[in-house]
PDB file of C-alpha atoms and ligand atoms in Angstrom:
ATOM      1  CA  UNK A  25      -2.437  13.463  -9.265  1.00 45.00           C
ATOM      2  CA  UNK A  26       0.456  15.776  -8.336  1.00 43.00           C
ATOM      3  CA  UNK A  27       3.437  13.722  -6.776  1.00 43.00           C
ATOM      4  CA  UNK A  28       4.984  15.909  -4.366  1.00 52.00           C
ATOM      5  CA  UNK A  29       8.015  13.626  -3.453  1.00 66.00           C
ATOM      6  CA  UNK A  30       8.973  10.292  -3.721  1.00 70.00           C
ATOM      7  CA  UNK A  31       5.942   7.875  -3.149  1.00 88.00           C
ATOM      8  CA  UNK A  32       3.673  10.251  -1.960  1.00 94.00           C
ATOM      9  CA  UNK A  33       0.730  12.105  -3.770  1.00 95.00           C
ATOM     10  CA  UNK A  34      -1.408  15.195  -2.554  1.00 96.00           C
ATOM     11  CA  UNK A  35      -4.359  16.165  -3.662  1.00 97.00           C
ATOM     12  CA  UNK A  36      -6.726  19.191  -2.611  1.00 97.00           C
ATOM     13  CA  UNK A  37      -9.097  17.850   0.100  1.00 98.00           C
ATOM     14  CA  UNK A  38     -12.260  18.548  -1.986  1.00 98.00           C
ATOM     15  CA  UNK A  39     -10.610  16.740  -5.233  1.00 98.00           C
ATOM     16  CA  UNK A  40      -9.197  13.607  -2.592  1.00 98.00           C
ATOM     17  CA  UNK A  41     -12.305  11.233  -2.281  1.00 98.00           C
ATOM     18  CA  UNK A  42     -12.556  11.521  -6.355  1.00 98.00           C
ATOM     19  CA  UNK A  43      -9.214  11.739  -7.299  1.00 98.00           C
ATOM     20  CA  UNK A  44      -8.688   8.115  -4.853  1.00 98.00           C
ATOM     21  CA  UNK A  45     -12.053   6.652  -6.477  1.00 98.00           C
ATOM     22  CA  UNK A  46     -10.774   7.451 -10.334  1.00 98.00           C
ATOM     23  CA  UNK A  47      -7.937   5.953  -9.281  1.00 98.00           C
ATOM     24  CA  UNK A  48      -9.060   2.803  -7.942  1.00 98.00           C
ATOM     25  CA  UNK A  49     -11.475   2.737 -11.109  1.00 98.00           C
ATOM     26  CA  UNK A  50      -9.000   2.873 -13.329  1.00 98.00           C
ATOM     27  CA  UNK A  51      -6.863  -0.039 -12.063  1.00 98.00           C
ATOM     28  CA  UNK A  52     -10.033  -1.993 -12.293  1.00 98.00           C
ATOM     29  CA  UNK A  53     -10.761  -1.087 -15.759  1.00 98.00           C
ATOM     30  CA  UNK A  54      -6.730  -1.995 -16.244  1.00 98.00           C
ATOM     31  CA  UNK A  55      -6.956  -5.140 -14.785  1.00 98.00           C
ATOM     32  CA  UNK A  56     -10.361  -7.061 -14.662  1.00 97.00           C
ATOM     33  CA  UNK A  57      -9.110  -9.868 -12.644  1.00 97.00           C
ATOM     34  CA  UNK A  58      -7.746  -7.372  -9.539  1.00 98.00           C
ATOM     35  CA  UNK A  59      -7.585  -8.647  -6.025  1.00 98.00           C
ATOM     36  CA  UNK A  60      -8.108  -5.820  -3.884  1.00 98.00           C
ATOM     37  CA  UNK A  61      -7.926  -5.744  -0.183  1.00 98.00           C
ATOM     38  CA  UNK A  62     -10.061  -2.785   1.291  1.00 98.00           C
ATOM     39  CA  UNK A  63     -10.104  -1.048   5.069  1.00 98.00           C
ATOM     40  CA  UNK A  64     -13.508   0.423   6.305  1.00 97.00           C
ATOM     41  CA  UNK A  65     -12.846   3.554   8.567  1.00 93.00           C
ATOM     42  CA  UNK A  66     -13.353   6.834   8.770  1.00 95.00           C
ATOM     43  CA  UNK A  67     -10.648   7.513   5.391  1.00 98.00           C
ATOM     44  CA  UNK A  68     -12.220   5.365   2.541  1.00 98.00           C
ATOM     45  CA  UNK A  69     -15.946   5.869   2.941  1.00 98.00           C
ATOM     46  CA  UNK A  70     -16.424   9.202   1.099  1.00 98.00           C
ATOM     47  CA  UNK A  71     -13.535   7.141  -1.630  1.00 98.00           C
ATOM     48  CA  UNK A  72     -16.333   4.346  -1.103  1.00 98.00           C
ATOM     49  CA  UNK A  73     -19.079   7.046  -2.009  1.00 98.00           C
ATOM     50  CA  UNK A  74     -18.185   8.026  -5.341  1.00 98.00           C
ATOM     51  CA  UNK A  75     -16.741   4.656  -6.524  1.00 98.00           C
ATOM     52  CA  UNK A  76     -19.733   3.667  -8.635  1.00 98.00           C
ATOM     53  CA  UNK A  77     -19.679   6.753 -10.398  1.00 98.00           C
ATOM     54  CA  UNK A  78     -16.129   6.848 -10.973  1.00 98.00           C
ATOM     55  CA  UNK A  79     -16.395   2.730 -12.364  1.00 98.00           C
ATOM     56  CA  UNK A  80     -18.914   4.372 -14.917  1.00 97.00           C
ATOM     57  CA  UNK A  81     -16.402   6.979 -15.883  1.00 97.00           C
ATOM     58  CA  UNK A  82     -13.646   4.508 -16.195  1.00 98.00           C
ATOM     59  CA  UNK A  83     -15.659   2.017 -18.018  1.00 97.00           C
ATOM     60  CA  UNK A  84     -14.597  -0.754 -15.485  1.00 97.00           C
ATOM     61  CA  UNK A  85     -16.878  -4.140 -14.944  1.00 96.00           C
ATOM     62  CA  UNK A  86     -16.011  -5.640 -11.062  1.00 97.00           C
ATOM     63  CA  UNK A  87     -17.729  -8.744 -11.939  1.00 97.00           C
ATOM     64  CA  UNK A  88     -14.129 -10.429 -12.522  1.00 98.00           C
ATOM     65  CA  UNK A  89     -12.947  -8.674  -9.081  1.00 98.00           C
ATOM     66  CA  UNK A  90     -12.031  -9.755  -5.812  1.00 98.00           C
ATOM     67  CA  UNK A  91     -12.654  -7.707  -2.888  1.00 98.00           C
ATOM     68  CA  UNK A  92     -11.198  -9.384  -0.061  1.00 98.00           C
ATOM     69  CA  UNK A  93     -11.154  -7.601   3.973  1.00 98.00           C
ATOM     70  CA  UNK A  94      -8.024  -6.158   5.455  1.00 98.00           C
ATOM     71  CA  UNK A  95      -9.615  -6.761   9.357  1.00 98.00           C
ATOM     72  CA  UNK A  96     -12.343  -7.700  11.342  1.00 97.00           C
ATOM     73  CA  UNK A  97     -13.665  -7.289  15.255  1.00 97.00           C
ATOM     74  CA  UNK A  98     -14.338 -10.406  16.971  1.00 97.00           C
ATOM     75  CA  UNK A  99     -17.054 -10.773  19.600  1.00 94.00           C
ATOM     76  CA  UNK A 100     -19.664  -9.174  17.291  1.00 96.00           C
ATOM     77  CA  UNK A 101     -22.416 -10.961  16.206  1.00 95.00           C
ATOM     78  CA  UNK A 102     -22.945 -11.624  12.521  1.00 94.00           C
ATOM     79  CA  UNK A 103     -24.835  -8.706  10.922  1.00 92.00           C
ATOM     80  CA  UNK A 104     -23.805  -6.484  13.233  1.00 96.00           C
ATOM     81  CA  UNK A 105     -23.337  -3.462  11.856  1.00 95.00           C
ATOM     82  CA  UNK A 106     -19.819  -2.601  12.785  1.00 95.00           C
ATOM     83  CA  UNK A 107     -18.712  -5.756  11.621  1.00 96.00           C
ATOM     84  CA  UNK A 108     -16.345  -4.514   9.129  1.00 97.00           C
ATOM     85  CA  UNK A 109     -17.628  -7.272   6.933  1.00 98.00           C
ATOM     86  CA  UNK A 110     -21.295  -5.512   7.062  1.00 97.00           C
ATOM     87  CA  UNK A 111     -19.753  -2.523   6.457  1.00 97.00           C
ATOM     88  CA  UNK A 112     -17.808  -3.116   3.500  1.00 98.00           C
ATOM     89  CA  UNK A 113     -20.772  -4.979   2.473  1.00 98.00           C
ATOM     90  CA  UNK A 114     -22.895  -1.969   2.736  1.00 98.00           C
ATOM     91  CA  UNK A 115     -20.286   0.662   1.733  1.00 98.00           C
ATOM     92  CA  UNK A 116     -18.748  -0.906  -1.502  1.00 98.00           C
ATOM     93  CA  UNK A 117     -20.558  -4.462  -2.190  1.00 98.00           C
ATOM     94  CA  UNK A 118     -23.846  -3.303  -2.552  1.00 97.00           C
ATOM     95  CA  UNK A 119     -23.564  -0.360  -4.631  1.00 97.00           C
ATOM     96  CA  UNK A 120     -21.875  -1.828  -7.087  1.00 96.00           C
ATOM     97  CA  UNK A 121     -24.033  -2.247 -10.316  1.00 92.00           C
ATOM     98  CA  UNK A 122     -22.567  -5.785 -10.506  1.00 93.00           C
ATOM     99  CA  UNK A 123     -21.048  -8.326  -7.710  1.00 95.00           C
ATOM    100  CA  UNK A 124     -17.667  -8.765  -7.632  1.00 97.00           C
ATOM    101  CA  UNK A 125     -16.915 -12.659  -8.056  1.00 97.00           C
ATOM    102  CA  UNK A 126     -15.648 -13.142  -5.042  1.00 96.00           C
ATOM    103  CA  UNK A 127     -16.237 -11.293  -1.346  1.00 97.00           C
ATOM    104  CA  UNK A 128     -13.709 -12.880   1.300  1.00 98.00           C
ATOM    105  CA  UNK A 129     -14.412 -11.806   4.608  1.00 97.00           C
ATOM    106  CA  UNK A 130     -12.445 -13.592   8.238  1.00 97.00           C
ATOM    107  CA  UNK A 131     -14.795 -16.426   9.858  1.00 96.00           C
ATOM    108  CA  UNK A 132     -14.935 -15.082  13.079  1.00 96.00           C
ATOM    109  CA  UNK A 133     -17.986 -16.981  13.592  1.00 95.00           C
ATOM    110  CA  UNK A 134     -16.837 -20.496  14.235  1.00 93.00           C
ATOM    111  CA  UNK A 135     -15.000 -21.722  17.191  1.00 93.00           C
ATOM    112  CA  UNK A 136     -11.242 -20.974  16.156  1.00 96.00           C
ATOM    113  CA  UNK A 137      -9.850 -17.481  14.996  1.00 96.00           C
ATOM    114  CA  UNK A 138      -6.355 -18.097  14.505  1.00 97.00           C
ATOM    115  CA  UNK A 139      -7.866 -21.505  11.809  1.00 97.00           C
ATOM    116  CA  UNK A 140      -9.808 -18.749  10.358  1.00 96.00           C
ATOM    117  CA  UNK A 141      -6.425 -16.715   9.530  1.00 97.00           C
ATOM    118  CA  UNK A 142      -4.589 -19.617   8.123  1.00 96.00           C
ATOM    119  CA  UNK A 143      -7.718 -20.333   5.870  1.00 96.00           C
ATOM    120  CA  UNK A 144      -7.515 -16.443   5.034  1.00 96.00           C
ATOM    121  CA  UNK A 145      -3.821 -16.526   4.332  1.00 95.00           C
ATOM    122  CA  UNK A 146      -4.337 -20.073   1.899  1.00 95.00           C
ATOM    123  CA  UNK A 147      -7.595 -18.380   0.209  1.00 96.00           C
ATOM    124  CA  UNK A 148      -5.664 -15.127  -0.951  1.00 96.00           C
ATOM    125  CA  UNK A 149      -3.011 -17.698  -2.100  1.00 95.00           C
ATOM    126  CA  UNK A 150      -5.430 -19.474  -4.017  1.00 95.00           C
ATOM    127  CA  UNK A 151      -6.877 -16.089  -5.500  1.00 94.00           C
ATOM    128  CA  UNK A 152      -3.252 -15.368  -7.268  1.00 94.00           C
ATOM    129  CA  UNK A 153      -2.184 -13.133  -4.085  1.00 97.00           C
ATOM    130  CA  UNK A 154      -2.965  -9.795  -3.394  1.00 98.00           C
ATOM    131  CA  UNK A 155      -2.404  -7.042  -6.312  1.00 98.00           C
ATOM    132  CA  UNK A 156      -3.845  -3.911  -4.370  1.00 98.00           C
ATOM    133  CA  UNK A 157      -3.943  -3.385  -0.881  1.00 98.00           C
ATOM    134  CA  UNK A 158      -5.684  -0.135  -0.072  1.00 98.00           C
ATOM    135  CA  UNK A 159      -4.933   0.761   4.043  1.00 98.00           C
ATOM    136  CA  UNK A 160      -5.992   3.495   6.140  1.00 98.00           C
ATOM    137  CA  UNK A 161      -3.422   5.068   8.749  1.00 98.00           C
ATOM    138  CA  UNK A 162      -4.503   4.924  12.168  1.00 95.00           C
ATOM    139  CA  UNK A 163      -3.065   8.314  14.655  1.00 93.00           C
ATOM    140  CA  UNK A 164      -0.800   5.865  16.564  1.00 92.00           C
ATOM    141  CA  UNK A 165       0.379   4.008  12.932  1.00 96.00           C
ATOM    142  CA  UNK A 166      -1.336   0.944  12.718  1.00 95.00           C
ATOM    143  CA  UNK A 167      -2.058  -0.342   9.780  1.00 97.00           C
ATOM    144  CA  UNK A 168      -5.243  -2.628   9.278  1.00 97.00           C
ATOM    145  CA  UNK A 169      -4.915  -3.525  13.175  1.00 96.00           C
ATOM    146  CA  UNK A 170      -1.199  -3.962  13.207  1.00 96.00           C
ATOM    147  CA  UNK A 171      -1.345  -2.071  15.924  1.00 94.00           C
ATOM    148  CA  UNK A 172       2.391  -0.560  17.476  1.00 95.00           C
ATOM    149  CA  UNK A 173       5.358  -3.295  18.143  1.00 95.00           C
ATOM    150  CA  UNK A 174       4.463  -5.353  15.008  1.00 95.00           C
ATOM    151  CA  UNK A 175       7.179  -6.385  12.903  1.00 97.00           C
ATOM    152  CA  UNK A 176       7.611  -7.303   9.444  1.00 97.00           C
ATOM    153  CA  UNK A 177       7.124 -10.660   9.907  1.00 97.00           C
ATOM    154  CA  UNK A 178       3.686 -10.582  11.534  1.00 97.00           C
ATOM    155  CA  UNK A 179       1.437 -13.120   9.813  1.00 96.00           C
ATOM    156  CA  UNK A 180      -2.126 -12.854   9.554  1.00 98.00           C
ATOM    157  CA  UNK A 181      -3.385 -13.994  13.384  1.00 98.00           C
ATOM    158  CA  UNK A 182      -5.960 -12.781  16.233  1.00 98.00           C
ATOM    159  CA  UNK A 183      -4.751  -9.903  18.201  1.00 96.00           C
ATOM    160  CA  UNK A 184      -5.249  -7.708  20.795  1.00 94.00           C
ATOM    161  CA  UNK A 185      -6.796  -4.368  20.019  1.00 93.00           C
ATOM    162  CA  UNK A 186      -4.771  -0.840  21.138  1.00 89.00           C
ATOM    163  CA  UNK A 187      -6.679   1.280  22.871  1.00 92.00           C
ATOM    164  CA  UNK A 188      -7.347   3.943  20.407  1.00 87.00           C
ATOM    165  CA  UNK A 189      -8.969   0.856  18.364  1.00 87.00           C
ATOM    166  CA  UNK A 190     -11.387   0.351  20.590  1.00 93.00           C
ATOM    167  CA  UNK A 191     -12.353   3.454  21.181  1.00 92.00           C
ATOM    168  CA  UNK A 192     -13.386   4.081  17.763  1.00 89.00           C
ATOM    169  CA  UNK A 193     -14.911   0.863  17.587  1.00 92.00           C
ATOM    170  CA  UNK A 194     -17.481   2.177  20.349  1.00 94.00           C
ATOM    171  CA  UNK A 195     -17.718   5.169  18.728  1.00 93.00           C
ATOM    172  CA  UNK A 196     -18.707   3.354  15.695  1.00 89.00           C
ATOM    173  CA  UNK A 197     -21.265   1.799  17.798  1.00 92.00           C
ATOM    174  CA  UNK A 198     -19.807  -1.259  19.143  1.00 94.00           C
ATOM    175  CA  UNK A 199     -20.769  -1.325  22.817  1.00 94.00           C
ATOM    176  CA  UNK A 200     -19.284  -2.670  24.196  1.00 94.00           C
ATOM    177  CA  UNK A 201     -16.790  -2.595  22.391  1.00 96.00           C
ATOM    178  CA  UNK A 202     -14.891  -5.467  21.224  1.00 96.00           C
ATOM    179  CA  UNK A 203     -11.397  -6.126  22.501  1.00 95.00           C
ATOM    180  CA  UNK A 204      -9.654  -8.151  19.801  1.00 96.00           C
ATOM    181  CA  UNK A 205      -9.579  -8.644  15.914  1.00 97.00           C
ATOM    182  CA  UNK A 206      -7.858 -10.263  13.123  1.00 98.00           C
ATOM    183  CA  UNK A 207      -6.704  -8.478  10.558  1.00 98.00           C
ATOM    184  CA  UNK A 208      -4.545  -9.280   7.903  1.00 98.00           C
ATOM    185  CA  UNK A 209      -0.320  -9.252   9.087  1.00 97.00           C
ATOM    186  CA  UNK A 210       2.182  -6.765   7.976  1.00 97.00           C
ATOM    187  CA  UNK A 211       3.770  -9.654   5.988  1.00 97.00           C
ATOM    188  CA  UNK A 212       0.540 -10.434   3.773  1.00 97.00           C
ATOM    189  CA  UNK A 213      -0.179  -6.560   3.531  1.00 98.00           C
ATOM    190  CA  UNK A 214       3.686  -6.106   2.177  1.00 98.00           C
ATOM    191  CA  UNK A 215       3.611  -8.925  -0.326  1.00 97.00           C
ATOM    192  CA  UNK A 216       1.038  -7.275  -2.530  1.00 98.00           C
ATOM    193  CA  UNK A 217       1.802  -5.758  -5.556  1.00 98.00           C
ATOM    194  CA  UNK A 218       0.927  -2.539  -4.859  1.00 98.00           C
ATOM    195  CA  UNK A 219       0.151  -0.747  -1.709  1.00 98.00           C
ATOM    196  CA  UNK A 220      -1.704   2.339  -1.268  1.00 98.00           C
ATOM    197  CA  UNK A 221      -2.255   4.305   2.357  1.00 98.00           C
ATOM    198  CA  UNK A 222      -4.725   6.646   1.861  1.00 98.00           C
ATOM    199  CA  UNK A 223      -4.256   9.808   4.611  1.00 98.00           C
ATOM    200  CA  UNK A 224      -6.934  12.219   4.994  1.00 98.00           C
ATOM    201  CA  UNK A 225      -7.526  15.218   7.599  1.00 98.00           C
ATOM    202  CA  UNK A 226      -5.408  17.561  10.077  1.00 98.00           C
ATOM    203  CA  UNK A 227      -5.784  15.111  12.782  1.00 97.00           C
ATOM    204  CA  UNK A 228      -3.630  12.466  10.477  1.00 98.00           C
ATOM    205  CA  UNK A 229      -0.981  15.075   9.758  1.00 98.00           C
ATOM    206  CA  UNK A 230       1.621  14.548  12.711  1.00 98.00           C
ATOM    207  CA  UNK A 231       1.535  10.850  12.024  1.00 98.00           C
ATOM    208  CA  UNK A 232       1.777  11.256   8.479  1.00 97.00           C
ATOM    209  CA  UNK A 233       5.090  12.854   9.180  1.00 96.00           C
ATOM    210  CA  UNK A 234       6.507  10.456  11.147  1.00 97.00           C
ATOM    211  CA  UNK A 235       5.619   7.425   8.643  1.00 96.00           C
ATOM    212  CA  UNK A 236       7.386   9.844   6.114  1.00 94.00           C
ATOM    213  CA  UNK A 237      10.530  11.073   7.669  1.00 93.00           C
ATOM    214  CA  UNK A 238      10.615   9.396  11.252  1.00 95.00           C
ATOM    215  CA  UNK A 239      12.327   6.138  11.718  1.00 96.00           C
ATOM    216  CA  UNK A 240      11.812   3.025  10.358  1.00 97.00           C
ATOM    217  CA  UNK A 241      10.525   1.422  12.805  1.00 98.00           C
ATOM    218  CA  UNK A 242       7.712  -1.042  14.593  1.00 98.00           C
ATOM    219  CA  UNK A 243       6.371   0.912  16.821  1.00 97.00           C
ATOM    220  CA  UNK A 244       5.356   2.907  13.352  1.00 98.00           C
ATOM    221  CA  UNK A 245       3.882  -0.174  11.598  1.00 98.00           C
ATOM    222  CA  UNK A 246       3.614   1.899   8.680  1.00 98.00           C
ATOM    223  CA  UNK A 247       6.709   3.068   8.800  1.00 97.00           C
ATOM    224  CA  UNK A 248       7.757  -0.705   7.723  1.00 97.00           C
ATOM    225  CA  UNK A 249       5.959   0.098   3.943  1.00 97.00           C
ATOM    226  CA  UNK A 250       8.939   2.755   2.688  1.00 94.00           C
ATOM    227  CA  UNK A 251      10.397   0.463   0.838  1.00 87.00           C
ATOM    228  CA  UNK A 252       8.079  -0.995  -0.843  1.00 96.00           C
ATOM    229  CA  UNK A 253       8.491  -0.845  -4.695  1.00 95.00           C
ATOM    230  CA  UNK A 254       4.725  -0.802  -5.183  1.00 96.00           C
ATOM    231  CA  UNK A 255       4.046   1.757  -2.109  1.00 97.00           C
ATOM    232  CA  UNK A 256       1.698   5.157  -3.194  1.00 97.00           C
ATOM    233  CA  UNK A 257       0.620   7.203  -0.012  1.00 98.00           C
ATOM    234  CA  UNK A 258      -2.264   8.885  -1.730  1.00 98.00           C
ATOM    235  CA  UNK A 259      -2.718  11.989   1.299  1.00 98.00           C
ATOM    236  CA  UNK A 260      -5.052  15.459   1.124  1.00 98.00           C
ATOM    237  CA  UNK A 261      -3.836  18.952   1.744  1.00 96.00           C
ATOM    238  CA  UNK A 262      -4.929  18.468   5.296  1.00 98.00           C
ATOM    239  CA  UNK A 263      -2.685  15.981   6.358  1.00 98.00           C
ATOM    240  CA  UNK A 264       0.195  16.841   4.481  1.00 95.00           C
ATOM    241  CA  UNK A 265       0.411  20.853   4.032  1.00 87.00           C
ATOM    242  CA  UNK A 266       3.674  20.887   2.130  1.00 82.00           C
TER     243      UNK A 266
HETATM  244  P1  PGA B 313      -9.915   6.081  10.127  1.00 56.07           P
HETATM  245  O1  PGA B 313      -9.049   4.950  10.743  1.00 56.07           O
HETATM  246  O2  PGA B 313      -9.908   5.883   8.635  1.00 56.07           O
HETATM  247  O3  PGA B 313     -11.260   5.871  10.719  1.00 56.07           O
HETATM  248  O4  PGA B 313      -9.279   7.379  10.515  1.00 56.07           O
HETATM  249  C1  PGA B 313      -7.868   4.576  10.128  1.00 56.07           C
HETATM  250  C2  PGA B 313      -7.311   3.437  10.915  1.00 56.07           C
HETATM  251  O5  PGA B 313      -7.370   3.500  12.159  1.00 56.07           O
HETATM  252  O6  PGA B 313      -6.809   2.486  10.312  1.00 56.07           O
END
């Protein structure tokens, strides 16, 4: 990859989706053992695509792996196939020649959420912690749904969803659409080893930007990653021109 500046990469948008999946690949092959948090969204399915492909090239096994969710919708019946569980199921799980040995995913199914995200928080724990988090970058800056106004701090919890969340949930399919999650908190996402926010598209540029150069600030959740020794914004031509 080309680093154009400080943390950032850029990549031609035809090379992107490959150049991310080699990538990913190759920290597999590096470390058998990785436990990698993944988004679904718009950004990481055509990195999601060519993944199995790019393991073969690599020479990587995922059987060691952990794949573990950055969010999920609640109010959506198991199976259902926004879930983000089905669709990280369906988008990286099952094409993989071989399981990885663990797939956590929130219980948003039994009676208490917020439980759920303190049994999230003390199973990542128990994995050895988080070495790769890969994260989208939502228009208004949220990261996983750490939506605008979310600190540092933020633990893992249920929250409300923005409304530009919802929207794409229903556009997704979700209708109607559901009006909170849990995702994982700014403060799990930032203790990872290694961070990468994958960028993608013209409509990601102006935001893009402002996590760059703008402020440091929360109502920019991503904004709150510069900093981070282990932060790589992996972004196409589109969304970051030069
Ligand atoms: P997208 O969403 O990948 O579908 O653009 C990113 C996000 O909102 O986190």
């Amino acid at each position: 990859m080309t680093a154009a500046r400080r943390d950032l990469s850029v990549l031609p948008a035809a090379d992107w989706a490959d150049g991310v999946a080699d990538a990913l690949a190759q920290r597999i092959e590096a470390r058998p053992h990785l436990v990698l948090c993944l988004p679904t969204g718009s950004t990481p399915r055509p990195v999601y695509e060519r993944l199995p492909a790019a393991l073969s090239r690599a020479g990587a096994a995922t059987r060691q792996a952990s794949v573990v969710l950055l969010d999920e919708y609640l109010g959506l019946p198991a199976g259902h196939p926004v879930r983000c569980d089905a669709q990280l199921h369906r988008q990286v799980i099952k094409p993989l020649p071989e399981p990885p040995a663990t797939f956590l995913a929130f219980d948003v199914d039994g009676p208490d959420p917020a439980a759920a995200c303190a049994a999230y928080d003390a199973a990542i724990e128990r994995a050895g912690g988080l070495d790769l988090v890969v994260l989208g970058l939502g228009t208004n800056g949220h990261i996983g749904m750490n939506e605008p106004g979310t600190g540092p701090d933020a633990p893992t919890r249920v929250i409300e969803l923005a409304p530009s969340t919802i929207a794409a949930a229903l556009a997704y399919g979700a209708d109607p659409p559901p009006g909170h999650g849990v995702t994982l908190g700014l403060a799990g996402i930032l203790a990872a080893r290694e961070i990468w926010l994958l960028v993608s598209g013209e409509r990601k540029a102006a935001i893009l930007r402002a996590v760059l150069d703008g402020p440091v600030t929360t109502d920019v959740p991503a904004s709150l990653l510069r900093g981070h020794p282990g932060l790589r914004i992996v972004a196409d031509d589109d969304a970051w021109p030069g």
